[in-house]
Each structure stands twice: as structure tokens, then as C-alpha cells.
């Protein structure tokens, strides 16, 4: 059973490596150079035997000395070539692995990122692939050359003296009995260590990304305890791993020293009896070292292999996750088409429904507003329209076409989204304005300044010494809330969306910034189908239709005056905010 598990654990790793584009020429040349290096190394002890057996000042053979020197130099040069080529293969494999993971990650469903921290995901891309890189680049070449060296050395030793060779080989079953149980133990510890590293990375990234919240909440001591607990847990697991290493290394040393002492003792007796020459004993010892060195690297190789198997399980877990629906779909211009939501029910995972039987329609050019208590499901509607999630029941249609049949790129390219958070990427204002556009590099500055002017962002951008090339900092921390909102609106102008969605876009702004942003939003909404979420009813009283959502259900729909007359809770909201 354990062997089957080991095979099934190794098979995915091999399959994953073989699925990548391996530079075959570099691999073949690298292995060939490694083979030549090893064969040259196998010649050296034989030359040394001849040198020792015929050793005297008078009988020193210059050709023999030159031969040994040339063998050493050739071995060093070819070994360097081999290491470089095999390292290139390893680096290329890991680069290909990271390529696959990155291309997959950015197309995964949003649900995955809801359930996994960003730090954990980063750990999978960087740390887990790093484990595979260490195995392939550092340990695999030594493993291959070690096998060749051992096979060659044992073959020559059997020819030189089969009795001494058999004595030496008695150490093999002892080594196997030591390594197998320790290797299984190491695999379990390595998987635990990788999981804990991913969890700790997630905590560190989350804390640093919300550093202002942490400091304003005076939560340094709380985060210090959490971080130190994580570090202590990593330390404990690392020490468990160190204990295995501490057992493996001394045991291997004891076994090897026992073999060496036995061979020297037995060989010394043979030399004294005259049944073996001194040169043959020296050659035998040199071959023995050529066997011992690879065997010690094998211990490290199999340890790293166990780690790589654990890392591979997690990598394959990501590569096998389903992509967002609609990677391949129909292309359609949605201009002038009505948006209809019909009987939509949705829940996150298997919990209580967040939306239940929601239906409404937005005609081209209409402004549809969503109101209601917090947590009612308004933002979830936007998530479904963006196709971050798929409804469990019901349908969302544009014209007569279900949006799930459209290419996800075609659909999202025609939607503009201005959120409350004003999400921004690190980089310049220019990069944020053109973010995601296929022809970003070709967009002229005049067009960027035009959309900035329309969003009332031109003046403050010009105040920066670098203008459009001003660095905004991570998540736009160098800009105020109002400035970030106006850049988000300018980006929406540049995309020229057919449907515009705004999620409480002015909720967190001061009154002066709100006024400017509201003017920009009003300009952006002209001639577009617009969906708006707002807690302040003053911004949506002129909407063509207001949809009131409570606990995931639509409990009212109509104009402001109609809902004021017919809907009790909406009337309470209106009296609190508008009088």
C-alpha cells in the first residue's frame, strides 16, 4: 500500500514536469557532458594505481603524470559545462511551471480568491515552485552523475577485486533500511512546513497591506503576538525537519566510515599477504570515495524529492481548478440592448441565499438605482453582472442573449465599474488610466488629458511635477480619496462602456470632493445604461427606477415618488435623509 502511495505521489510530479517545454538539446548535452565527466573521473584511479605501483624517482613517467593532469583539467571543464546546461534545464522547467501557474491564477474564478488569502497564493507560486527548482537545478544533476559514477565504479571494482566489492556492498541494505522510513517521515513534515509557510505568508501580506488600519487601531501588540506565534510554529516544524537531518547525516557518516575502515583493514591484510598491490588498494579507496560522495547526495536528493512531491500536490491543485466560465464565447455589441435579470437566486458556497428570486429590467440609457439596508445583497447583484459569480437559479440576459453565452472579455470590455474603494494598481497615473486596454501604449496623451478633464481630474494631475507619469504608490496611497475616484471615472470614460455600474462611488468622500465627483459621474452617465448603489437617497431621487432590496429580496420597485407613497421602509429612509 505504501509503495503504491509513493508511486501515485511521484507520478503526478513526473507528469507535471513532462508537460512543460523541456529544452531537450540542453538536457541531452548536459547529461552527456555529465557522463563524460564521470567516465573521466573513473579513469583517474586506474592511472593513480599505475603511478603508485611503479613509484620511484627514477621510474616517474612524465606521460602518466601529464595524463592524470589532463584528466583532471578535462573533468573540471566538462563538469562546468554539464552543471550550466542542467541548471539551465532546471531554471527553464521552473519558469515554465510559474508561467502555467500565473496564467491559470489570473483566470481562476473569484470564489477561489474569496476562500484563499493572497499570501497563501503567492507562496504557492514562489515557494512551492522554488522547492521544485531546488530539486531539479541543484539535486537532480548530482543524482544523475551519481548513478553513473556508482555504476561505473562498482563495475570496475568488481573487475579489480570482487571479494572486497561484495564486502563494501553490504552497506547498501543498511542504508536502505535507514533512508526509507526517514524519507516518509520527512515527506510528512515537509508538507506541514509548506502549509504553515503559506499561512504565515498570507498573514504577513495581509498585515502589511492593511498597515494603516493596524496602526490606527493600535493593534501592534495583537499582530506581534499573531506573527510571533506563526514564527514559533514554523520554528517548531523546522526543528522537526532538522531532527531528521540530524539523524540521517550522522548515520550515513557512521555507515560510510565503517565501510572505509573495513576496506582499509581488509585491503591492508591483502597487501601484506601479497595478494593485492598497494596501487590497487589506493585505486579501490578512490573508487570507494566516488561511491560514497554520490550516496550522501542521494540522501539529500530523496529528501528534496519528498518536499517536491508535497509542493507538486499543491501546484497541481491550482492547475486543476476550474477557470471562469466564458473563456471561449460569442462576441456581441451590447449597445442599445436591454439588460434583464430574471428570477435570480444566489448564495456564497452552500450558505443561506444572499439573493432570492430577484428580477428587474434596465432599458438602454436608463438609470437604475439600488437602495436598502446594508447587507441586503445590492453589491452581490453587481458581482453577478460582472460575472464574478454565477447564479444558482435564474438568468441574466442582454437583449435575448444570456450573458453566460458571451465571451467574458467581450462582456467586461463593455462594462464600466466605479467602486467605493477606487481600486488602483501601483504605478503611474497613465498606467492606471489605460489599465487593461489592449492598445494602452498607443493611446496619445491628448486623449488621456481629455478624459481627465471630463472627470475633473486634469487640474490636480497637472499640479504634480511628473503629470501623467506621477507614481501613485501601492493601491494609490499617494492620492486622496477624491483624486482616486476621479481617476477611476476618467478610466471609465476612456473605456467608453455601454453599461456603467457605480457602487456607492461618493460614500467615503468629503462634501467638496463629493460635489466634484458627482459632477464627473453625471457627465459619465449621459447616454449610458447606468446602475447605481447609493446609501444617500439624494443622489438617486431622479433615477428612472429605484429597486429596494431587503435580505436578498426585491420588496419595492418604482420611481422615488412611487416608493415614497407605497413602501414603508423606503419612506422612512427618505424622511431621515431628505427632510
Coordinates of C-alpha atoms in Angstrom, one line a residue:
X1 CA 0.0 0.0 0.0
X2 CA 2.8 2.4 0.9
X3 CA 4.6 1.7 -2.3
X4 CA 1.5 2.4 -4.3
X5 CA 1.0 5.7 -2.5
X6 CA 4.7 6.6 -3.2
X7 CA 4.2 5.8 -6.8
X8 CA 1.0 7.7 -7.1
X9 CA 2.7 10.6 -5.3
X10 CA 5.7 10.6 -7.7
X11 CA 3.7 10.1 -10.9
X12 CA 1.9 13.5 -10.7
X13 CA 5.3 15.1 -10.2
X14 CA 6.8 13.4 -13.3
X15 CA 3.7 14.1 -15.4
X16 CA 3.8 17.8 -14.4
X17 CA 7.5 18.1 -15.4
X18 CA 7.0 16.3 -18.7
X19 CA 4.0 18.6 -19.5
X20 CA 6.4 21.5 -19.7
X21 CA 8.6 22.6 -22.6
X22 CA 11.9 21.0 -21.6
X23 CA 14.9 22.2 -23.6
X24 CA 15.8 18.7 -24.9
X25 CA 19.1 19.8 -26.6
X26 CA 20.4 21.3 -23.3
X27 CA 19.2 18.3 -21.3
X28 CA 20.9 15.8 -23.7
X29 CA 24.2 17.7 -23.9
X30 CA 24.2 18.3 -20.1
X31 CA 23.7 14.7 -19.4
X32 CA 26.2 13.7 -22.0
X33 CA 28.8 16.1 -20.5
X34 CA 28.0 14.7 -17.1
X35 CA 28.5 11.2 -18.3
X36 CA 31.9 12.1 -19.9
X37 CA 32.9 13.9 -16.7
X38 CA 32.1 10.8 -14.7
X39 CA 33.9 8.5 -17.1
X40 CA 37.0 10.6 -17.0
X41 CA 36.8 10.5 -13.2
X42 CA 36.7 6.7 -13.3
X43 CA 39.9 6.7 -15.3
X44 CA 41.8 8.7 -12.7
X45 CA 42.1 5.9 -10.0
X46 CA 43.4 3.5 -12.6
X47 CA 46.1 6.0 -13.6
X48 CA 46.8 6.6 -10.0
X49 CA 47.2 2.8 -9.4
X50 CA 49.9 2.6 -12.1
X51 CA 51.6 5.6 -10.7
X52 CA 51.7 4.1 -7.1
X53 CA 52.7 0.6 -8.2
X54 CA 55.6 1.9 -10.2
X55 CA 56.5 4.8 -7.9
X56 CA 60.1 5.8 -7.6
X57 CA 62.0 8.9 -8.5
X58 CA 63.8 7.1 -11.3
X59 CA 60.7 5.5 -12.7
X60 CA 58.5 8.6 -12.7
X61 CA 56.6 8.5 -16.0
X62 CA 56.1 12.0 -17.4
X63 CA 53.3 10.8 -19.9
X64 CA 51.5 9.3 -16.9
X65 CA 51.7 12.5 -14.9
X66 CA 50.5 14.5 -17.9
X67 CA 47.7 12.1 -18.4
X68 CA 46.5 12.5 -14.8
X69 CA 46.7 16.3 -15.1
X70 CA 44.9 16.3 -18.4
X71 CA 42.2 14.1 -16.9
X72 CA 41.7 16.5 -14.0
X73 CA 41.5 19.6 -16.2
X74 CA 39.1 18.0 -18.7
X75 CA 36.9 16.7 -15.9
X76 CA 36.7 20.2 -14.4
X77 CA 35.9 21.9 -17.8
X78 CA 33.3 19.4 -18.9
X79 CA 31.8 19.3 -15.4
X80 CA 31.3 23.1 -15.5
X81 CA 29.5 22.8 -18.9
X82 CA 27.4 20.0 -17.6
X83 CA 26.3 21.9 -14.4
X84 CA 25.5 25.0 -16.5
X85 CA 23.4 23.1 -19.1
X86 CA 21.5 21.1 -16.5
X87 CA 20.9 24.2 -14.3
X88 CA 19.5 25.9 -17.5
X89 CA 17.1 22.9 -17.9
X90 CA 16.0 23.2 -14.3
X91 CA 15.5 27.0 -14.5
X92 CA 13.6 26.6 -17.7
X93 CA 11.3 24.0 -16.2
X94 CA 10.5 26.1 -13.2
X95 CA 10.0 29.2 -15.3
X96 CA 7.5 27.2 -17.4
X97 CA 5.8 26.0 -14.2
X98 CA 5.5 29.5 -12.9
X99 CA 4.2 30.6 -16.4
X100 CA 1.5 28.0 -16.2
X101 CA 0.5 28.8 -12.6
X102 CA 0.4 32.6 -13.3
X103 CA -1.7 32.2 -16.5
X104 CA -4.0 29.9 -14.6
X105 CA -4.3 32.0 -11.4
X106 CA -5.4 35.3 -13.1
X107 CA -8.2 33.4 -14.9
X108 CA -9.5 31.5 -11.9
X109 CA -13.0 32.1 -10.5
X110 CA -13.3 34.9 -7.9
X111 CA -14.6 32.2 -5.5
X112 CA -11.0 30.8 -5.2
X113 CA -9.7 34.2 -4.0
X114 CA -12.6 34.5 -1.6
X115 CA -11.5 31.3 0.1
X116 CA -7.7 31.7 -0.1
X117 CA -5.6 34.5 1.2
X118 CA -3.4 36.3 -1.3
X119 CA -0.3 35.5 0.7
X120 CA -1.1 31.8 0.5
X121 CA -1.4 32.0 -3.2
X122 CA 1.8 33.9 -3.6
X123 CA 3.5 31.2 -1.5
X124 CA 2.3 28.6 -4.0
X125 CA 3.7 30.5 -7.0
X126 CA 7.0 31.4 -5.4
X127 CA 7.9 29.0 -2.5
X128 CA 6.4 25.8 -3.9
X129 CA 7.9 26.3 -7.3
X130 CA 11.2 27.2 -5.6
X131 CA 11.2 23.7 -3.9
X132 CA 10.8 22.1 -7.3
X133 CA 13.6 24.4 -8.7
X134 CA 15.9 23.3 -5.9
X135 CA 15.3 19.6 -6.7
X136 CA 15.7 20.0 -10.5
X137 CA 18.5 22.5 -10.6
X138 CA 20.6 21.6 -7.6
X139 CA 20.0 17.9 -6.7
X140 CA 18.8 16.2 -10.0
X141 CA 22.2 16.7 -11.9
X142 CA 24.1 15.3 -8.9
X143 CA 21.7 12.4 -8.8
X144 CA 22.2 11.5 -12.4
X145 CA 26.0 11.9 -12.3
X146 CA 26.0 9.9 -9.0
X147 CA 24.2 7.0 -10.6
X148 CA 26.7 6.9 -13.5
X149 CA 29.6 7.2 -11.0
X150 CA 28.3 4.4 -8.8
X151 CA 27.5 2.0 -11.7
X152 CA 30.9 2.7 -13.3
X153 CA 32.9 2.5 -10.0
X154 CA 31.1 -0.7 -8.9
X155 CA 31.7 -2.4 -12.3
X156 CA 35.5 -1.5 -12.2
X157 CA 35.7 -2.6 -8.5
X158 CA 34.2 -6.0 -9.3
X159 CA 36.8 -6.4 -12.0
X160 CA 39.6 -5.3 -9.7
X161 CA 38.6 -7.3 -6.7
X162 CA 35.1 -8.8 -6.4
X163 CA 35.6 -10.0 -2.8
X164 CA 36.3 -6.5 -1.4
X165 CA 33.5 -5.1 -3.6
X166 CA 31.0 -7.5 -2.0
X167 CA 32.1 -6.5 1.5
X168 CA 31.6 -2.9 0.5
X169 CA 28.1 -3.6 -0.9
X170 CA 26.9 -5.0 2.5
X171 CA 26.4 -1.3 3.4
X172 CA 23.6 -1.0 0.8
X173 CA 20.8 -2.8 2.7
X174 CA 21.8 -0.9 5.9
X175 CA 21.5 2.4 4.1
X176 CA 18.1 1.5 2.6
X177 CA 16.7 0.5 6.0
X178 CA 17.8 3.9 7.4
X179 CA 16.6 6.1 4.5
X180 CA 13.1 4.7 3.7
X181 CA 11.4 5.3 7.0
X182 CA 13.1 8.6 7.5
X183 CA 12.2 9.7 4.0
X184 CA 8.5 9.0 4.6
X185 CA 8.7 11.0 7.8
X186 CA 10.4 13.8 6.1
X187 CA 7.7 14.0 3.4
X188 CA 5.0 14.5 6.0
X189 CA 7.0 17.2 7.9
X190 CA 7.8 19.0 4.6
X191 CA 4.1 19.1 3.6
X192 CA 3.3 20.6 7.0
X193 CA 6.1 23.1 6.7
X194 CA 4.9 24.2 3.3
X195 CA 1.3 24.7 4.6
X196 CA 2.5 26.7 7.6
X197 CA 4.8 28.8 5.4
X198 CA 1.9 29.6 3.1
X199 CA -0.4 30.5 6.0
X200 CA 2.3 32.7 7.6
X201 CA 3.0 34.4 4.3
X202 CA -0.7 35.2 4.0
X203 CA -0.8 36.7 7.5
X204 CA 2.3 38.9 6.8
X205 CA 0.9 40.1 3.5
X206 CA -2.5 40.9 4.9
X207 CA -1.0 42.8 7.9
X208 CA 1.3 44.9 5.7
X209 CA -1.4 45.6 3.1
X210 CA -3.6 47.0 5.9
X211 CA -0.8 48.7 7.8
X212 CA -2.8 51.9 8.3
X213 CA -5.8 50.0 9.8
X214 CA -3.4 48.2 12.1
X215 CA -1.7 51.4 13.3
X216 CA -4.8 53.4 13.7
X217 CA -6.3 50.5 15.7
X218 CA -3.2 50.4 17.9
X219 CA -3.1 46.7 17.1
X220 CA 0.7 46.3 17.0
X221 CA 0.7 44.0 20.1
X222 CA -2.1 41.9 18.6
X223 CA -0.3 41.5 15.3
X224 CA 3.0 40.9 17.1
X225 CA 1.5 38.0 19.0
X226 CA 0.0 36.5 15.9
X227 CA 3.2 36.9 13.9
X228 CA 5.4 35.5 16.7
X229 CA 3.0 32.5 17.1
X230 CA 3.4 31.9 13.4
X231 CA 7.1 32.2 13.5
X232 CA 7.3 29.9 16.5
X233 CA 5.2 27.3 14.8
X234 CA 7.5 27.5 11.7
X235 CA 10.5 27.1 14.1
X236 CA 9.0 24.0 15.7
X237 CA 8.2 22.4 12.4
X238 CA 11.7 23.4 11.1
X239 CA 13.3 21.8 14.1
X240 CA 11.3 18.6 13.5
X241 CA 12.8 18.6 10.0
X242 CA 16.3 19.4 11.5
X243 CA 16.0 16.3 13.7
X244 CA 15.5 14.1 10.7
X245 CA 18.5 15.7 9.0
X246 CA 20.5 15.3 12.3
X247 CA 19.7 11.5 12.3
X248 CA 20.4 11.0 8.6
X249 CA 23.8 12.7 8.3
X250 CA 25.5 11.0 11.3
X251 CA 24.1 7.6 10.4
X252 CA 25.3 7.9 6.9
X253 CA 28.7 9.0 8.2
X254 CA 28.9 6.0 10.5
X255 CA 28.0 3.6 7.8
X256 CA 30.5 5.1 5.3
X257 CA 33.3 5.2 7.9
X258 CA 32.6 1.6 8.8
X259 CA 32.9 0.6 5.2
X260 CA 36.1 2.6 4.7
X261 CA 37.8 1.2 7.9
X262 CA 36.7 -2.3 6.9
X263 CA 38.1 -1.9 3.3
X264 CA 41.4 -0.4 4.6
X265 CA 41.8 -3.1 7.2
X266 CA 40.9 -6.0 4.8
X267 CA 42.9 -4.4 2.0
X268 CA 45.9 -3.9 4.2
X269 CA 45.9 -7.6 5.1
X270 CA 45.7 -8.4 1.4
X271 CA 48.7 -6.1 0.6
X272 CA 50.7 -7.7 3.4
X273 CA 49.9 -11.1 2.1
X274 CA 51.0 -10.1 -1.4
X275 CA 47.6 -10.9 -3.0
X276 CA 46.9 -7.2 -3.7
X277 CA 49.2 -4.4 -4.8
X278 CA 49.4 -1.1 -2.9
X279 CA 48.3 0.8 -6.1
X280 CA 45.2 -1.4 -6.4
X281 CA 44.3 -0.6 -2.7
X282 CA 44.7 3.1 -3.4
X283 CA 42.6 2.8 -6.6
X284 CA 40.0 0.8 -4.6
X285 CA 39.8 3.6 -2.0
X286 CA 39.5 6.3 -4.6
X287 CA 36.6 4.4 -6.3
X288 CA 35.1 3.9 -2.8
X289 CA 35.1 7.7 -2.4
X290 CA 33.5 8.1 -5.8
X291 CA 30.7 5.9 -4.5
X292 CA 30.4 7.5 -1.0
X293 CA 30.0 11.1 -2.3
X294 CA 27.0 10.3 -4.6
X295 CA 25.4 8.2 -1.9
X296 CA 25.5 11.1 0.6
X297 CA 23.9 13.4 -2.1
X298 CA 21.3 10.7 -2.7
X299 CA 20.1 11.2 0.8
X300 CA 19.6 14.9 0.1
X301 CA 18.0 14.2 -3.3
X302 CA 15.4 11.8 -1.9
X303 CA 14.7 14.3 1.0
X304 CA 14.2 17.1 -1.6
X305 CA 12.1 14.7 -3.7
X306 CA 9.7 14.2 -0.8
X307 CA 9.4 18.0 -0.4
X308 CA 8.9 18.4 -4.2
X309 CA 6.1 15.8 -4.1
X310 CA 4.3 17.8 -1.5
X311 CA 4.8 21.1 -3.4
X312 CA 3.6 19.4 -6.6
X313 CA 0.3 18.3 -5.0
X314 CA -0.5 22.0 -4.2
X315 CA 0.7 23.2 -7.6
X316 CA -1.4 20.6 -9.5
X317 CA -4.3 21.6 -7.1
X318 CA -4.2 25.1 -8.6
X319 CA -3.6 24.0 -12.2
X320 CA -6.7 21.7 -12.0
X321 CA -9.0 24.4 -10.6
X322 CA -11.8 25.4 -13.0
X323 CA -11.4 28.7 -14.9
X324 CA -14.1 31.3 -15.1
X325 CA -16.9 30.4 -17.5
X326 CA -16.8 32.2 -20.8
X327 CA -13.1 31.9 -21.7
X328 CA -14.5 31.0 -25.2
X329 CA -17.8 32.6 -26.1
X330 CA -19.7 34.8 -28.5
X331 CA -18.7 38.4 -29.3
X332 CA -21.6 40.8 -29.3
X333 CA -22.1 44.6 -29.3
X334 CA -24.5 45.3 -26.4
X335 CA -25.2 48.9 -27.3
X336 CA -29.0 49.6 -27.4
X337 CA -29.9 46.3 -25.8
X338 CA -32.0 46.0 -22.6
X339 CA -30.5 44.3 -19.5
X340 CA -32.8 41.8 -17.8
X341 CA -32.4 39.9 -14.6
X342 CA -35.0 37.1 -14.3
X343 CA -35.6 35.1 -11.1
X344 CA -32.0 35.1 -9.9
X345 CA -31.1 33.3 -6.8
X346 CA -27.6 33.2 -5.5
X347 CA -25.7 32.1 -2.4
X348 CA -22.0 32.0 -1.5
X349 CA -20.8 28.4 -1.2
X350 CA -23.6 26.4 0.5
X351 CA -24.8 29.1 2.9
X352 CA -28.2 30.9 3.0
X353 CA -29.2 32.6 -0.2
X354 CA -27.9 36.2 -0.5
X355 CA -30.3 36.9 -3.3
X356 CA -33.7 35.2 -3.8
X357 CA -35.8 35.4 -6.9
X358 CA -34.5 38.9 -8.0
X359 CA -36.0 40.2 -11.2
X360 CA -35.7 43.6 -12.9
X361 CA -35.1 45.2 -16.3
X362 CA -32.9 48.2 -17.4
X363 CA -33.8 49.7 -20.8
X364 CA -31.0 51.3 -22.8
X365 CA -30.0 54.7 -21.4
X366 CA -32.0 54.2 -18.1
X367 CA -30.6 55.0 -14.7
X368 CA -31.5 52.1 -12.3
X369 CA -30.7 52.7 -8.6
X370 CA -30.5 50.2 -5.8
X371 CA -31.4 51.1 -2.2
X372 CA -32.0 49.2 1.0
X373 CA -30.3 48.3 4.3
X374 CA -26.6 47.3 4.3
X375 CA -26.1 43.6 3.7
X376 CA -29.2 43.3 1.6
X377 CA -27.5 42.0 -1.5
X378 CA -27.0 45.1 -3.6
X379 CA -23.3 44.6 -4.2
X380 CA -23.8 40.9 -4.9
X381 CA -26.1 42.0 -7.8
X382 CA -23.1 43.8 -9.3
X383 CA -20.8 40.8 -8.7
X384 CA -23.3 38.7 -10.7
X385 CA -23.5 41.3 -13.5
X386 CA -19.6 41.4 -13.6
X387 CA -19.7 37.6 -13.8
X388 CA -17.5 37.2 -10.8
X389 CA -20.1 34.6 -9.7
X390 CA -22.8 32.6 -11.5
X391 CA -26.4 32.5 -10.2
X392 CA -27.7 29.1 -8.9
X393 CA -31.1 29.9 -10.4
X394 CA -32.5 32.3 -12.9
X395 CA -30.9 34.1 -15.9
X396 CA -29.2 37.4 -16.7
X397 CA -29.8 38.5 -20.3
X398 CA -28.6 41.3 -22.6
X399 CA -31.3 41.6 -25.3
X400 CA -32.3 38.0 -25.8
X401 CA -28.8 36.6 -25.2
X402 CA -27.9 35.0 -21.8
X403 CA -24.7 36.7 -20.7
X404 CA -23.1 33.4 -19.8
X405 CA -23.0 32.6 -23.6
X406 CA -20.9 35.7 -24.3
X407 CA -17.1 35.8 -24.2
X408 CA -16.2 37.1 -20.7
X409 CA -13.7 39.5 -22.3
X410 CA -16.3 40.8 -24.7
X411 CA -18.8 41.3 -21.9
X412 CA -16.5 43.0 -19.4
X413 CA -14.9 45.2 -22.1
X414 CA -18.3 46.9 -22.5
X415 CA -18.9 47.5 -18.8
X416 CA -17.5 50.3 -16.7
X417 CA -17.3 49.8 -12.9
X418 CA -16.7 52.7 -10.5
X419 CA -16.5 51.2 -6.9
X420 CA -16.4 52.8 -3.5
X421 CA -12.8 51.6 -2.9
X422 CA -11.4 53.1 -6.1
X423 CA -9.1 50.2 -6.7
X424 CA -5.7 51.3 -8.2
X425 CA -2.6 49.4 -9.2
X426 CA 0.9 50.5 -8.2
X427 CA 2.5 52.5 -11.0
X428 CA 1.8 55.8 -12.7
X429 CA -1.5 57.7 -13.3
X430 CA -1.1 57.0 -17.0
X431 CA -0.8 53.2 -16.4
X432 CA -3.9 53.3 -14.2
X433 CA -5.9 55.2 -16.8
X434 CA -5.0 52.7 -19.5
X435 CA -5.1 49.6 -17.3
X436 CA -6.4 46.6 -19.2
X437 CA -6.7 48.2 -22.6
X438 CA -5.2 46.3 -25.4
X439 CA -3.8 49.4 -27.2
X440 CA -2.6 51.1 -24.0
X441 CA 0.8 52.0 -25.4
X442 CA -0.8 53.6 -28.5
X443 CA -3.2 55.9 -26.6
X444 CA -2.0 59.6 -27.1
X445 CA -1.6 62.0 -24.2
X446 CA -4.2 64.3 -25.7
X447 CA -6.9 61.6 -25.3
X448 CA -5.8 60.9 -21.7
X449 CA -5.9 64.6 -20.8
X450 CA -9.4 64.8 -22.4
X451 CA -10.8 62.0 -20.2
X452 CA -9.1 63.5 -17.2
X453 CA -10.7 66.9 -18.0
X454 CA -14.1 65.2 -18.3
X455 CA -13.6 63.6 -14.9
X456 CA -12.5 66.9 -13.3
X457 CA -9.0 65.3 -12.7
X458 CA -7.0 67.4 -15.1
X459 CA -6.1 70.2 -12.6
X460 CA -4.8 68.1 -9.8
X461 CA -2.8 65.9 -12.2
X462 CA -1.1 68.9 -13.7
X463 CA -0.1 70.1 -10.3
X464 CA 2.1 67.0 -9.9
X465 CA 5.6 67.7 -11.4
X466 CA 5.5 64.4 -13.4
X467 CA 1.9 64.9 -14.6
X468 CA 0.6 61.6 -16.0
X469 CA 3.8 59.8 -15.1
X470 CA 3.3 60.5 -11.4
X471 CA 3.7 57.4 -9.2
X472 CA 0.6 56.7 -7.2
X473 CA 2.1 54.2 -4.7
X474 CA 0.8 50.8 -3.8
X475 CA -3.0 50.8 -4.1
X476 CA -2.9 54.6 -4.8
X477 CA -1.8 55.6 -1.3
X478 CA -0.2 58.8 -2.5
X479 CA -3.6 60.1 -3.7
X480 CA -6.6 61.3 -1.8
X481 CA -9.9 59.5 -1.9
X482 CA -11.4 62.1 -4.2
X483 CA -8.4 62.0 -6.5
X484 CA -8.6 58.3 -6.8
X485 CA -12.3 58.4 -7.6
X486 CA -11.8 60.9 -10.3
X487 CA -9.0 58.8 -11.9
X488 CA -11.4 55.8 -11.8
X489 CA -14.1 57.9 -13.5
X490 CA -11.5 59.0 -16.1
X491 CA -10.6 55.4 -16.7
X492 CA -14.3 54.6 -17.2
X493 CA -14.6 57.5 -19.8
X494 CA -11.6 56.0 -21.6
X495 CA -13.2 52.6 -21.8
X496 CA -16.4 54.1 -23.1
X497 CA -18.7 51.5 -21.5
X498 CA -22.2 50.6 -22.8
X499 CA -23.3 49.8 -19.2
X500 CA -22.0 51.8 -16.2
X501 CA -22.1 50.4 -12.7
X502 CA -21.3 52.6 -9.6
X503 CA -21.1 51.1 -6.2
X504 CA -21.6 54.0 -3.6
X505 CA -18.9 55.9 -5.5
X506 CA -19.1 59.0 -3.3
X507 CA -19.8 57.4 0.1
X508 CA -16.4 57.9 1.6
X509 CA -15.7 61.5 0.3
X510 CA -15.9 64.8 2.0
X511 CA -18.6 67.2 0.8
X512 CA -16.3 69.2 -1.5
X513 CA -14.8 66.1 -3.2
X514 CA -18.3 64.6 -3.4
X515 CA -19.6 67.6 -5.3
X516 CA -16.8 67.4 -7.9
X517 CA -17.0 63.6 -8.2
X518 CA -20.8 63.8 -8.6
X519 CA -20.4 66.3 -11.4
X520 CA -18.0 63.9 -13.1
X521 CA -20.3 61.0 -12.6
X522 CA -23.3 62.8 -14.0
X523 CA -21.3 63.6 -17.1
X524 CA -20.2 59.9 -17.4
X525 CA -23.8 58.7 -17.0
X526 CA -25.1 60.6 -20.0
X527 CA -26.4 58.3 -22.7
X528 CA -25.4 55.1 -20.9
X529 CA -27.4 52.4 -19.1
X530 CA -26.4 53.1 -15.5
X531 CA -26.8 51.0 -12.4
X532 CA -26.2 52.8 -9.1
X533 CA -25.9 51.7 -5.5
X534 CA -26.2 54.6 -3.0
X535 CA -26.9 54.9 0.7
X536 CA -27.7 58.6 0.3
X537 CA -31.0 58.9 -1.5
X538 CA -30.3 62.4 -2.5
X539 CA -28.1 61.0 -5.3
X540 CA -30.7 58.7 -6.8
X541 CA -34.1 60.6 -6.4
X542 CA -34.1 61.3 -10.2
X543 CA -33.4 57.7 -11.2
X544 CA -35.7 56.2 -13.8
X545 CA -36.3 53.2 -11.4
X546 CA -35.3 52.5 -7.8
X547 CA -35.1 48.9 -6.7
X548 CA -35.4 48.4 -2.9
X549 CA -33.6 45.2 -1.7
X550 CA -34.1 43.7 1.8
X551 CA -32.5 40.4 2.9
X552 CA -31.9 39.4 -0.7
X553 CA -35.4 40.1 -1.9
X554 CA -36.8 42.9 -4.0
X555 CA -39.5 44.5 -1.8
X556 CA -40.2 47.6 -3.8
X557 CA -39.6 49.0 -7.3
X558 CA -40.5 52.3 -8.9
X559 CA -39.7 56.0 -9.0
X560 CA -38.9 57.9 -5.9
X561 CA -42.4 59.4 -5.6
X562 CA -44.0 55.9 -6.1
X563 CA -41.8 54.2 -3.4
X564 CA -42.3 57.1 -1.0
X565 CA -46.1 56.5 -1.3
X566 CA -46.1 52.7 -1.3
X567 CA -43.0 51.4 0.6
X568 CA -42.8 52.0 4.4
X569 CA -39.1 51.4 4.9
X570 CA -38.1 53.4 1.8
X571 CA -40.3 56.2 3.2
X572 CA -38.5 56.1 6.5
X573 CA -35.2 56.3 4.7
X574 CA -36.4 59.3 2.7
X575 CA -37.7 61.1 5.8
X576 CA -34.4 60.6 7.6
X577 CA -32.2 61.7 4.7
X578 CA -34.2 64.2 2.7
X579 CA -36.0 66.3 5.4

